[in-house]
Each structure stands twice: as C-alpha cells, then as structure tokens.
Short mmCIF file of C-alpha atoms in Angstrom, two decimals:
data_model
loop_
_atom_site.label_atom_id
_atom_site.label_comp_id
_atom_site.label_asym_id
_atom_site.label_seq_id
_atom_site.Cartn_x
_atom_site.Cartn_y
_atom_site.Cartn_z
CA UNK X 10 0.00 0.00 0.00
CA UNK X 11 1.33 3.71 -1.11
CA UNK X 12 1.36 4.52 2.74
CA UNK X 13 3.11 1.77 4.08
CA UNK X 14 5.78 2.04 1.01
CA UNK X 15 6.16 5.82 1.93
CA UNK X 16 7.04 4.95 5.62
CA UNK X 17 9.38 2.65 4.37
CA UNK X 18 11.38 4.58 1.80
CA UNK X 19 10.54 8.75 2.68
CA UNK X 20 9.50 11.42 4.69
CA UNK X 21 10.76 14.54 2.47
CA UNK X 22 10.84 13.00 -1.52
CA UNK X 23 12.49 14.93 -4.22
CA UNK X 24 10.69 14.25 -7.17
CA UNK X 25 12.71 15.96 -10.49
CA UNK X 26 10.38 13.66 -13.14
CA UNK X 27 8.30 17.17 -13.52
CA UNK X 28 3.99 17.19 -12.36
CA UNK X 29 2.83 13.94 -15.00
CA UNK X 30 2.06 10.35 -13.11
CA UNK X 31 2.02 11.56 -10.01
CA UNK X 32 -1.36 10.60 -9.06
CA UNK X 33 0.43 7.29 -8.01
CA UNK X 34 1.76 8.80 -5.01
CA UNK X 35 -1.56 9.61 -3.87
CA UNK X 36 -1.42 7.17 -0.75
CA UNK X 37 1.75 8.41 0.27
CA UNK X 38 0.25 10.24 2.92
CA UNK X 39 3.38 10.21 4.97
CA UNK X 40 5.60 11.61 2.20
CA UNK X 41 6.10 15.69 1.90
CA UNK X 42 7.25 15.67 -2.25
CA UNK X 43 9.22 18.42 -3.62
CA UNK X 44 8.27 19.19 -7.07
CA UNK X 45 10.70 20.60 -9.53
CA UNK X 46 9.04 22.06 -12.21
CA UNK X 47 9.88 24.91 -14.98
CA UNK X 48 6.87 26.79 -14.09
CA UNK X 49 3.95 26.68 -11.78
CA UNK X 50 1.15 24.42 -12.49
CA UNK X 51 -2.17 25.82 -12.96
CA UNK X 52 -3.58 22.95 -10.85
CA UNK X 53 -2.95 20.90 -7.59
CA UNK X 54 -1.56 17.70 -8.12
CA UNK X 55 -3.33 14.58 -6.29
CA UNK X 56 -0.65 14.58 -3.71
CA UNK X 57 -1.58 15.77 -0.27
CA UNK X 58 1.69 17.69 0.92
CA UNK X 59 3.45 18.94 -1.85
CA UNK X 60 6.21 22.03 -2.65
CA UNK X 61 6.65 22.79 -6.06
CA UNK X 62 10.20 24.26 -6.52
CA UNK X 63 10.39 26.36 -9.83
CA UNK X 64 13.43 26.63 -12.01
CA UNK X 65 15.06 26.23 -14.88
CA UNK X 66 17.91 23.24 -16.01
CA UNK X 67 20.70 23.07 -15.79
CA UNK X 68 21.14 21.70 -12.74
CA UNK X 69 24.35 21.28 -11.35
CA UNK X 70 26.31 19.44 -8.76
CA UNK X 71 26.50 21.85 -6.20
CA UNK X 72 22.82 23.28 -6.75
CA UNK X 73 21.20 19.81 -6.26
CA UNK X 74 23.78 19.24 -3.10
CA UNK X 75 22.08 22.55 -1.60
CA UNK X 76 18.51 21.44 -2.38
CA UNK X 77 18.86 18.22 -0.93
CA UNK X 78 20.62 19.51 2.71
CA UNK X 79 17.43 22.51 2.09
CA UNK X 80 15.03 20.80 2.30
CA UNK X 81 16.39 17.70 4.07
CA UNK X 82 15.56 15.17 1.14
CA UNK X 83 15.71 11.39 1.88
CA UNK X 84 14.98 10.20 -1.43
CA UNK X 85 15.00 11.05 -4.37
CA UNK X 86 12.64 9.58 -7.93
CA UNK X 87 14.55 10.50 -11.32
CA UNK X 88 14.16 9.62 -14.64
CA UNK X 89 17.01 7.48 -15.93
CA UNK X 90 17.81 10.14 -19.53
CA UNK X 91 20.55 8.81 -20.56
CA UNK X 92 22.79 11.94 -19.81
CA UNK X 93 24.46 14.69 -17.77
CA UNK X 94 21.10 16.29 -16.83
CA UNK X 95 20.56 12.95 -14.44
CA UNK X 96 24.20 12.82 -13.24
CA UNK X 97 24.39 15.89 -10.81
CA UNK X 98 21.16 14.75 -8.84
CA UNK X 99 22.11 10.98 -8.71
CA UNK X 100 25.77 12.45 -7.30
CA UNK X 101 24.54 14.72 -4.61
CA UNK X 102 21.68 11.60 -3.78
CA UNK X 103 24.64 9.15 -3.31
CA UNK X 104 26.92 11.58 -1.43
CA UNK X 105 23.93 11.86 1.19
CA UNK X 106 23.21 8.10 1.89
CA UNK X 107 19.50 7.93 0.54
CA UNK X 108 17.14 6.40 -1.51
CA UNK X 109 16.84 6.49 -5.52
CA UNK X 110 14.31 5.67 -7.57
CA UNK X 111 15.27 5.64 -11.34
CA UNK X 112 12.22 5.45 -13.50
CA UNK X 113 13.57 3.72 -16.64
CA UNK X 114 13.61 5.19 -20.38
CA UNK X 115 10.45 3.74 -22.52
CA UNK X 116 11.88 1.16 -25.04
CA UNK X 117 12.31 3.37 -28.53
CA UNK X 118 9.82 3.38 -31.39
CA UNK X 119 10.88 0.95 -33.64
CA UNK X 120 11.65 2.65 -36.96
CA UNK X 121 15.03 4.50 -38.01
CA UNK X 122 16.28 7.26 -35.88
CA UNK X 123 19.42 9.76 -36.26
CA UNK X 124 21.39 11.34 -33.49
CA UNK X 125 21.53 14.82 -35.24
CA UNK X 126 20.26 17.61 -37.76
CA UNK X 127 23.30 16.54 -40.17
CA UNK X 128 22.59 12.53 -39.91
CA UNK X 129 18.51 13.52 -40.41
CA UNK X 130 19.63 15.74 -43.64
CA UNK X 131 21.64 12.78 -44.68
CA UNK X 132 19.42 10.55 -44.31
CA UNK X 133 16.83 12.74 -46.39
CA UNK X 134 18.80 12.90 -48.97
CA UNK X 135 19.56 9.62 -49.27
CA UNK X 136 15.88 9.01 -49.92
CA UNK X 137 15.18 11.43 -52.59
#
C-alpha cells in the first residue's frame, strides 16, 4: 500500500520527473514531495503535501547538493535520460546516503532514428 511504502522509503521526496504520473503517489500520505518544475502548475496535483520548486535546467552538482541539505531530502525519484542532466542529482543523492528511484527510459519506437540535424539531412537525402 502507497502509505506503508512511503514509511518505508521517505518522509521529504524529491521528485525531479516534472507534475505527470504523479497521481500514483496519492497514498503516500506520509511523504512531503518536492516538485521541480519549470513553471507553476495551474492545478494541484493529487498529492496531499506537496512544494513545487520552480526553475530552470541546468542543474548542477552543487545546486542539487544545496537542495537536498534545504530541504532535508531522503529520497530522491529520477528519470534514468541517458545523460548529464541525471548525473548531478544521482551524485549529490549518493553523497547523502539515501534512496533512488530511477524510472527507466520507454523502449524506442521501432523505426530508423538519427542522433543529429546533419545525420537527419543525410538521411533525407539519401531518400530522394
């Protein structure tokens, strides 16, 4: 059940997946989540305690050190992108002893794909 697993895991939950899905920590009851978002949502989500903390990425190493000793965060629910932007929050998580949750990436659409604007031109071209 959503409140036993919050008793278990966190009191004070970072979560830096942005405001979609989270109606399935609706049972946390015990869990306070902080919300990183761009900008303000215009509605409440279905959690009951809830900050939303508003900026902008980047987000480095020392900025997600200070939010997590801020607002004492004792876990922390990512997704798993594949990149720097994941790195800095996973670091300062690690340093501090505490939970992670890594939501993995959804499998790819099958099809081709290119890494870049000059592969996609290429590849274009290479068609015509």
């Amino acid at each position: 059940k959503g409140t036993d697993l919050s008793r278990r895991i966190a009191k004070r939950g970072f979560e830096a997946t942005g405001q979609s899905g989270l109606e399935v920590f609706r049972e946390c009851s015990d869990t306070h989540f902080f919300i990183r978002v761009i900008e303000p949502p215009a509605t409440s989500p279905p959690i009951k305690k809830h900050t939303f903390i508003c900026t902008r990425p980047p987000h480095g190493l020392e900025e997600e050190r200070a939010l997590m000793a801020n607002y004492d965060i004792d876990a922390l629910l990512a997704k798993d992108s594949g990149g720097a932007a994941t790195e800095a929050k996973i670091t300062a998580a690690l340093e501090r002893e505490i939970h992670i949750i890594l939501l993995k990436r959804p499998l790819s659409e099958p099809g081709e794909y290119v890494e870049n604007v000059e592969d996609a031109l290429t590849w274009l071209r290479d068609r015509s």
